[in-house]
């Protein structure tokens, strides 16, 4: 039996376009199941990821804090822009993950290894 991988799913929908948070969550659960990962938390919110957004992203902050606390071995996103459209905010997640040795950041279309500088750079600028 393989190692237990605790995964979090982050779902976000701005007012315009994109896949519903429910569909993002379904896709995240499917991706976790394909990899044999256990989903231990789901973070859902509606709001802009723009650096100019006025509304705080409470679930994003909660996710980053949970990653910093070492609660997960992986984070699943539907797409890079579901996390942030601001490289500094995206960097929060990467920095938190790296600080606790979390290396997995997964999307339905791509996996990022946060120990690989090229993967980190690709995550910042999809």
GROMACS .gro file of N, CA and C in nm:
model
  378
    1UNK      N    1   0.084  -0.119   0.000
    1UNK     CA    2   0.000   0.000   0.000
    1UNK      C    3   0.088   0.124   0.000
    2UNK      N    4   0.053   0.226  -0.080
    2UNK     CA    5   0.132   0.347  -0.092
    2UNK      C    6   0.116   0.439   0.027
    3UNK      N    7   0.195   0.546   0.024
    3UNK     CA    8   0.187   0.642   0.133
    3UNK      C    9   0.053   0.718   0.130
    4UNK      N   10   0.008   0.758   0.246
    4UNK     CA   11  -0.115   0.837   0.257
    4UNK      C   12  -0.083   0.981   0.219
    5UNK      N   13  -0.157   1.033   0.124
    5UNK     CA   14  -0.141   1.171   0.081
    5UNK      C   15  -0.268   1.246   0.116
    6UNK      N   16  -0.255   1.344   0.206
    6UNK     CA   17  -0.368   1.427   0.247
    6UNK      C   18  -0.375   1.546   0.153
    7UNK      N   19  -0.490   1.562   0.089
    7UNK     CA   20  -0.504   1.668  -0.011
    7UNK      C   21  -0.612   1.767   0.028
    8UNK      N   22  -0.590   1.891  -0.012
    8UNK     CA   23  -0.690   1.997  -0.001
    8UNK      C   24  -0.730   2.036  -0.142
    9UNK      N   25  -0.856   2.070  -0.158
    9UNK     CA   26  -0.906   2.123  -0.285
    9UNK      C   27  -0.943   2.268  -0.263
   10UNK      N   28  -0.895   2.355  -0.352
   10UNK     CA   29  -0.934   2.496  -0.347
   10UNK      C   30  -1.016   2.527  -0.472
   11UNK      N   31  -1.136   2.580  -0.451
   11UNK     CA   32  -1.227   2.614  -0.560
   11UNK      C   33  -1.262   2.762  -0.548
   12UNK      N   34  -1.255   2.833  -0.659
   12UNK     CA   35  -1.291   2.974  -0.658
   12UNK      C   36  -1.358   3.009  -0.789
   13UNK      N   37  -1.459   3.093  -0.780
   13UNK     CA   38  -1.527   3.143  -0.898
   13UNK      C   39  -1.545   3.292  -0.885
   14UNK      N   40  -1.496   3.365  -0.983
   14UNK     CA   41  -1.523   3.508  -0.987
   14UNK      C   42  -1.661   3.528  -1.048
   15UNK      N   43  -1.703   3.649  -1.058
   15UNK     CA   44  -1.836   3.678  -1.112
   15UNK      C   45  -1.850   3.641  -1.259
   16UNK      N   46  -1.738   3.639  -1.331
   16UNK     CA   47  -1.744   3.619  -1.475
   16UNK      C   48  -1.673   3.490  -1.514
   17UNK      N   49  -1.744   3.404  -1.587
   17UNK     CA   50  -1.682   3.287  -1.649
   17UNK      C   51  -1.633   3.182  -1.553
   18UNK      N   52  -1.575   3.079  -1.609
   18UNK     CA   53  -1.518   2.972  -1.530
   18UNK      C   54  -1.617   2.861  -1.501
   19UNK      N   55  -1.568   2.758  -1.439
   19UNK     CA   56  -1.647   2.642  -1.402
   19UNK      C   57  -1.695   2.663  -1.259
   20UNK      N   58  -1.817   2.623  -1.230
   20UNK     CA   59  -1.874   2.643  -1.097
   20UNK      C   60  -1.785   2.580  -0.990
   21UNK      N   61  -1.795   2.633  -0.867
   21UNK     CA   62  -1.716   2.575  -0.760
   21UNK      C   63  -1.754   2.429  -0.737
   22UNK      N   64  -1.880   2.395  -0.760
   22UNK     CA   65  -1.922   2.256  -0.745
   22UNK      C   66  -1.852   2.166  -0.846
   23UNK      N   67  -1.844   2.210  -0.971
   23UNK     CA   68  -1.774   2.132  -1.075
   23UNK      C   69  -1.624   2.126  -1.047
   24UNK      N   70  -1.567   2.237  -0.999
   24UNK     CA   71  -1.426   2.236  -0.964
   24UNK      C   72  -1.400   2.135  -0.853
   25UNK      N   73  -1.490   2.131  -0.754
   25UNK     CA   74  -1.474   2.036  -0.645
   25UNK      C   75  -1.486   1.892  -0.696
   26UNK      N   76  -1.584   1.866  -0.782
   26UNK     CA   77  -1.600   1.732  -0.840
   26UNK      C   78  -1.471   1.690  -0.913
   27UNK      N   79  -1.419   1.781  -0.995
   27UNK     CA   80  -1.295   1.750  -1.068
   27UNK      C   81  -1.180   1.723  -0.972
   28UNK      N   82  -1.174   1.800  -0.864
   28UNK     CA   83  -1.070   1.781  -0.764
   28UNK      C   84  -1.079   1.645  -0.696
   29UNK      N   85  -1.201   1.606  -0.660
   29UNK     CA   86  -1.220   1.474  -0.599
   29UNK      C   87  -1.181   1.362  -0.696
   30UNK      N   88  -1.216   1.381  -0.822
   30UNK     CA   89  -1.181   1.281  -0.924
   30UNK      C   90  -1.030   1.269  -0.938
   31UNK      N   91  -0.961   1.383  -0.944
   31UNK     CA   92  -0.816   1.383  -0.957
   31UNK      C   93  -0.753   1.315  -0.835
   32UNK      N   94  -0.803   1.345  -0.716
   32UNK     CA   95  -0.750   1.282  -0.595
   32UNK      C   96  -0.771   1.131  -0.599
   33UNK      N   97  -0.890   1.088  -0.639
   33UNK     CA   98  -0.919   0.945  -0.645
   33UNK      C   99  -0.827   0.874  -0.744
   34UNK      N  100  -0.801   0.938  -0.858
   34UNK     CA  101  -0.712   0.878  -0.959
   34UNK      C  102  -0.571   0.856  -0.904
   35UNK      N  103  -0.530   0.943  -0.814
   35UNK     CA  104  -0.395   0.934  -0.756
   35UNK      C  105  -0.391   0.856  -0.625
   36UNK      N  106  -0.508   0.820  -0.574
   36UNK     CA  107  -0.513   0.750  -0.446
   36UNK      C  108  -0.495   0.842  -0.327
   37UNK      N  109  -0.522   0.971  -0.346
   37UNK     CA  110  -0.507   1.069  -0.238
   37UNK      C  111  -0.638   1.080  -0.160
   38UNK      N  112  -0.627   1.117  -0.034
   38UNK     CA  113  -0.743   1.139   0.052
   38UNK      C  114  -0.770   1.289   0.062
   39UNK      N  115  -0.889   1.332   0.022
   39UNK     CA  116  -0.927   1.473   0.035
   39UNK      C  117  -0.968   1.496   0.180
   40UNK      N  118  -0.895   1.582   0.249
   40UNK     CA  119  -0.924   1.609   0.389
   40UNK      C  120  -0.986   1.745   0.412
   41UNK      N  121  -0.978   1.835   0.313
   41UNK     CA  122  -1.040   1.968   0.324
   41UNK      C  123  -1.074   2.021   0.186
   42UNK      N  124  -1.183   2.098   0.183
   42UNK     CA  125  -1.223   2.167   0.061
   42UNK      C  126  -1.247   2.313   0.098
   43UNK      N  127  -1.188   2.402   0.022
   43UNK     CA  128  -1.203   2.546   0.043
   43UNK      C  129  -1.275   2.602  -0.078
   44UNK      N  130  -1.390   2.669  -0.055
   44UNK     CA  131  -1.470   2.723  -0.166
   44UNK      C  132  -1.498   2.870  -0.141
   45UNK      N  133  -1.484   2.948  -0.249
   45UNK     CA  134  -1.524   3.087  -0.237
   45UNK      C  135  -1.559   3.147  -0.372
   46UNK      N  136  -1.634   3.254  -0.364
   46UNK     CA  137  -1.671   3.333  -0.482
   46UNK      C  138  -1.604   3.468  -0.466
   47UNK      N  139  -1.530   3.508  -0.564
   47UNK     CA  140  -1.465   3.639  -0.559
   47UNK      C  141  -1.349   3.645  -0.653
   48UNK      N  142  -1.307   3.764  -0.679
   48UNK     CA  143  -1.199   3.790  -0.774
   48UNK      C  144  -1.064   3.757  -0.712
   49UNK      N  145  -0.974   3.706  -0.794
   49UNK     CA  146  -0.836   3.684  -0.753
   49UNK      C  147  -0.746   3.795  -0.804
   50UNK      N  148  -0.806   3.898  -0.857
   50UNK     CA  149  -0.729   4.012  -0.908
   50UNK      C  150  -0.658   4.082  -0.793
   51UNK      N  151  -0.538   4.133  -0.818
   51UNK     CA  152  -0.470   4.209  -0.713
   51UNK      C  153  -0.545   4.338  -0.679
   52UNK      N  154  -0.641   4.377  -0.761
   52UNK     CA  155  -0.718   4.499  -0.738
   52UNK      C  156  -0.852   4.471  -0.672
   53UNK      N  157  -0.880   4.346  -0.639
   53UNK     CA  158  -1.008   4.309  -0.578
   53UNK      C  159  -1.020   4.376  -0.441
   54UNK      N  160  -1.141   4.414  -0.408
   54UNK     CA  161  -1.164   4.482  -0.281
   54UNK      C  162  -1.204   4.387  -0.169
   55UNK      N  163  -1.257   4.273  -0.205
   55UNK     CA  164  -1.307   4.177  -0.106
   55UNK      C  165  -1.196   4.079  -0.068
   56UNK      N  166  -1.177   4.060   0.063
   56UNK     CA  167  -1.077   3.965   0.111
   56UNK      C  168  -1.116   3.823   0.072
   57UNK      N  169  -1.017   3.743   0.042
   57UNK     CA  170  -1.040   3.602   0.007
   57UNK      C  171  -1.011   3.518   0.131
   58UNK      N  172  -1.113   3.502   0.214
   58UNK     CA  173  -1.097   3.434   0.343
   58UNK      C  174  -1.058   3.288   0.328
   59UNK      N  175  -1.114   3.219   0.229
   59UNK     CA  176  -1.082   3.078   0.211
   59UNK      C  177  -0.940   3.060   0.159
   60UNK      N  178  -0.893   3.152   0.076
   60UNK     CA  179  -0.754   3.148   0.029
   60UNK      C  180  -0.660   3.162   0.149
   61UNK      N  181  -0.689   3.260   0.234
   61UNK     CA  182  -0.607   3.281   0.353
   61UNK      C  183  -0.610   3.157   0.442
   62UNK      N  184  -0.727   3.098   0.460
   62UNK     CA  185  -0.739   2.977   0.542
   62UNK      C  186  -0.659   2.862   0.481
   63UNK      N  187  -0.662   2.848   0.349
   63UNK     CA  188  -0.583   2.744   0.282
   63UNK      C  189  -0.435   2.764   0.307
   64UNK      N  190  -0.386   2.885   0.285
   64UNK     CA  191  -0.242   2.912   0.303
   64UNK      C  192  -0.202   2.884   0.448
   65UNK      N  193  -0.286   2.925   0.544
   65UNK     CA  194  -0.254   2.900   0.685
   65UNK      C  195  -0.253   2.750   0.716
   66UNK      N  196  -0.346   2.674   0.658
   66UNK     CA  197  -0.349   2.530   0.680
   66UNK      C  198  -0.227   2.462   0.617
   67UNK      N  199  -0.186   2.511   0.501
   67UNK     CA  200  -0.063   2.458   0.439
   67UNK      C  201   0.056   2.487   0.530
   68UNK      N  202   0.065   2.610   0.582
   68UNK     CA  203   0.174   2.647   0.673
   68UNK      C  204   0.176   2.560   0.798
   69UNK      N  205   0.059   2.514   0.839
   69UNK     CA  206   0.047   2.429   0.958
   69UNK      C  207   0.078   2.282   0.927
   70UNK      N  208   0.106   2.253   0.800
   70UNK     CA  209   0.141   2.117   0.761
   70UNK      C  210   0.024   2.021   0.755
   71UNK      N  211  -0.096   2.074   0.731
   71UNK     CA  212  -0.215   1.990   0.730
   71UNK      C  213  -0.233   1.908   0.603
   72UNK      N  214  -0.158   1.939   0.497
   72UNK     CA  215  -0.176   1.873   0.369
   72UNK      C  216  -0.042   1.830   0.310
   73UNK      N  217  -0.051   1.730   0.223
   73UNK     CA  218   0.065   1.686   0.145
   73UNK      C  219   0.053   1.732   0.001
   74UNK      N  220  -0.067   1.780  -0.036
   74UNK     CA  221  -0.093   1.824  -0.173
   74UNK      C  222  -0.209   1.923  -0.173
   75UNK      N  223  -0.207   2.011  -0.271
   75UNK     CA  224  -0.319   2.102  -0.296
   75UNK      C  225  -0.363   2.081  -0.440
   76UNK      N  226  -0.495   2.074  -0.458
   76UNK     CA  227  -0.553   2.056  -0.591
   76UNK      C  228  -0.627   2.184  -0.629
   77UNK      N  229  -0.596   2.235  -0.748
   77UNK     CA  230  -0.663   2.352  -0.804
   77UNK      C  231  -0.722   2.313  -0.938
   78UNK      N  232  -0.829   2.377  -0.978
   78UNK     CA  233  -0.886   2.349  -1.110
   78UNK      C  234  -0.800   2.412  -1.219
   79UNK      N  235  -0.745   2.530  -1.192
   79UNK     CA  236  -0.656   2.599  -1.286
   79UNK      C  237  -0.571   2.698  -1.205
   80UNK      N  238  -0.458   2.737  -1.261
   80UNK     CA  239  -0.370   2.829  -1.191
   80UNK      C  240  -0.442   2.957  -1.151
   81UNK      N  241  -0.526   3.010  -1.239
   81UNK     CA  242  -0.590   3.137  -1.209
   81UNK      C  243  -0.700   3.125  -1.103
   82UNK      N  244  -0.731   3.003  -1.061
   82UNK     CA  245  -0.823   2.987  -0.948
   82UNK      C  246  -0.751   3.024  -0.819
   83UNK      N  247  -0.619   3.014  -0.819
   83UNK     CA  248  -0.544   3.050  -0.699
   83UNK      C  249  -0.527   3.201  -0.693
   84UNK      N  250  -0.467   3.257  -0.795
   84UNK     CA  251  -0.441   3.400  -0.793
   84UNK      C  252  -0.401   3.448  -0.931
   85UNK      N  253  -0.430   3.573  -0.955
   85UNK     CA  254  -0.380   3.638  -1.077
   85UNK      C  255  -0.267   3.734  -1.042
   86UNK      N  256  -0.218   3.720  -0.920
   86UNK     CA  257  -0.112   3.805  -0.868
   86UNK      C  258   0.003   3.713  -0.825
   87UNK      N  259   0.119   3.733  -0.882
   87UNK     CA  260   0.232   3.645  -0.854
   87UNK      C  261   0.268   3.648  -0.705
   88UNK      N  262   0.249   3.759  -0.637
   88UNK     CA  263   0.281   3.765  -0.495
   88UNK      C  264   0.188   3.677  -0.413
   89UNK      N  265   0.059   3.678  -0.446
   89UNK     CA  266  -0.036   3.593  -0.376
   89UNK      C  267  -0.010   3.446  -0.407
   90UNK      N  268   0.018   3.415  -0.532
   90UNK     CA  269   0.052   3.276  -0.567
   90UNK      C  270   0.177   3.233  -0.492
   91UNK      N  271   0.270   3.327  -0.476
   91UNK     CA  272   0.392   3.300  -0.402
   91UNK      C  273   0.367   3.265  -0.257
   92UNK      N  274   0.259   3.318  -0.199
   92UNK     CA  275   0.223   3.284  -0.061
   92UNK      C  276   0.205   3.133  -0.047
   93UNK      N  277   0.131   3.077  -0.141
   93UNK     CA  278   0.104   2.933  -0.136
   93UNK      C  279   0.233   2.854  -0.156
   94UNK      N  280   0.312   2.892  -0.254
   94UNK     CA  281   0.437   2.821  -0.281
   94UNK      C  282   0.530   2.830  -0.160
   95UNK      N  283   0.545   2.948  -0.104
   95UNK     CA  284   0.633   2.968   0.012
   95UNK      C  285   0.585   2.884   0.131
   96UNK      N  286   0.455   2.887   0.156
   96UNK     CA  287   0.399   2.808   0.267
   96UNK      C  288   0.425   2.660   0.246
   97UNK      N  289   0.402   2.614   0.124
   97UNK     CA  290   0.423   2.472   0.092
   97UNK      C  291   0.569   2.434   0.110
   98UNK      N  292   0.657   2.513   0.056
   98UNK     CA  293   0.799   2.482   0.064
   98UNK      C  294   0.849   2.485   0.209
   99UNK      N  295   0.791   2.572   0.291
   99UNK     CA  296   0.837   2.583   0.430
   99UNK      C  297   0.810   2.458   0.512
  100UNK      N  298   0.710   2.379   0.470
  100UNK     CA  299   0.676   2.257   0.543
  100UNK      C  300   0.707   2.131   0.463
  101UNK      N  301   0.770   2.147   0.348
  101UNK     CA  302   0.808   2.032   0.267
  101UNK      C  303   0.696   1.974   0.182
  102UNK      N  304   0.587   2.049   0.164
  102UNK     CA  305   0.481   2.003   0.075
  102UNK      C  306   0.526   2.028  -0.068
  103UNK      N  307   0.528   1.924  -0.151
  103UNK     CA  308   0.584   1.938  -0.285
  103UNK      C  309   0.481   1.928  -0.397
  104UNK      N  310   0.358   1.886  -0.365
  104UNK     CA  311   0.260   1.856  -0.470
  104UNK      C  312   0.157   1.967  -0.485
  105UNK      N  313   0.145   2.015  -0.607
  105UNK     CA  314   0.040   2.108  -0.646
  105UNK      C  315  -0.017   2.053  -0.776
  106UNK      N  316  -0.143   2.012  -0.773
  106UNK     CA  317  -0.199   1.938  -0.886
  106UNK      C  318  -0.318   2.009  -0.948
  107UNK      N  319  -0.326   2.000  -1.080
  107UNK     CA  320  -0.438   2.049  -1.158
  107UNK      C  321  -0.483   1.934  -1.247
  108UNK      N  322  -0.605   1.936  -1.296
  108UNK     CA  323  -0.646   1.828  -1.387
  108UNK      C  324  -0.554   1.814  -1.509
  109UNK      N  325  -0.494   1.925  -1.551
  109UNK     CA  326  -0.413   1.923  -1.672
  109UNK      C  327  -0.262   1.917  -1.647
  110UNK      N  328  -0.218   1.934  -1.523
  110UNK     CA  329  -0.075   1.949  -1.498
  110UNK      C  330  -0.044   1.927  -1.351
  111UNK      N  331   0.073   1.873  -1.323
  111UNK     CA  332   0.123   1.860  -1.186
  111UNK      C  333   0.245   1.949  -1.172
  112UNK      N  334   0.254   2.015  -1.059
  112UNK     CA  335   0.371   2.096  -1.028
  112UNK      C  336   0.446   2.031  -0.913
  113UNK      N  337   0.577   2.020  -0.930
  113UNK     CA  338   0.665   1.973  -0.824
  113UNK      C  339   0.731   2.097  -0.766
  114UNK      N  340   0.695   2.132  -0.643
  114UNK     CA  341   0.742   2.258  -0.586
  114UNK      C  342   0.888   2.253  -0.542
  115UNK      N  343   0.956   2.139  -0.564
  115UNK     CA  344   1.100   2.133  -0.543
  115UNK      C  345   1.176   2.168  -0.671
  116UNK      N  346   1.103   2.178  -0.781
  116UNK     CA  347   1.163   2.206  -0.912
  116UNK      C  348   1.145   2.355  -0.945
  117UNK      N  349   1.253   2.433  -0.949
  117UNK     CA  350   1.240   2.577  -0.978
  117UNK      C  351   1.168   2.607  -1.109
  118UNK      N  352   1.184   2.522  -1.210
  118UNK     CA  353   1.114   2.544  -1.337
  118UNK      C  354   0.963   2.528  -1.320
  119UNK      N  355   0.920   2.428  -1.241
  119UNK     CA  356   0.777   2.411  -1.216
  119UNK      C  357   0.720   2.529  -1.139
  120UNK      N  358   0.795   2.578  -1.041
  120UNK     CA  359   0.750   2.694  -0.964
  120UNK      C  360   0.734   2.814  -1.056
  121UNK      N  361   0.831   2.837  -1.143
  121UNK     CA  362   0.822   2.949  -1.237
  121UNK      C  363   0.702   2.934  -1.330
  122UNK      N  364   0.676   2.812  -1.375
  122UNK     CA  365   0.560   2.787  -1.462
  122UNK      C  366   0.430   2.816  -1.388
  123UNK      N  367   0.422   2.781  -1.258
  123UNK     CA  368   0.302   2.806  -1.180
  123UNK      C  369   0.276   2.956  -1.169
  124UNK      N  370   0.382   3.033  -1.151
  124UNK     CA  371   0.367   3.179  -1.138
  124UNK      C  372   0.318   3.246  -1.266
  125UNK      N  373   0.354   3.189  -1.380
  125UNK     CA  374   0.320   3.253  -1.509
  125UNK      C  375   0.263   3.151  -1.605
  126UNK      N  376   0.139   3.102  -1.579
  126UNK     CA  377   0.082   3.000  -1.668
  126UNK      C  378   0.053   3.054  -1.807
   0.00000   0.00000   0.00000
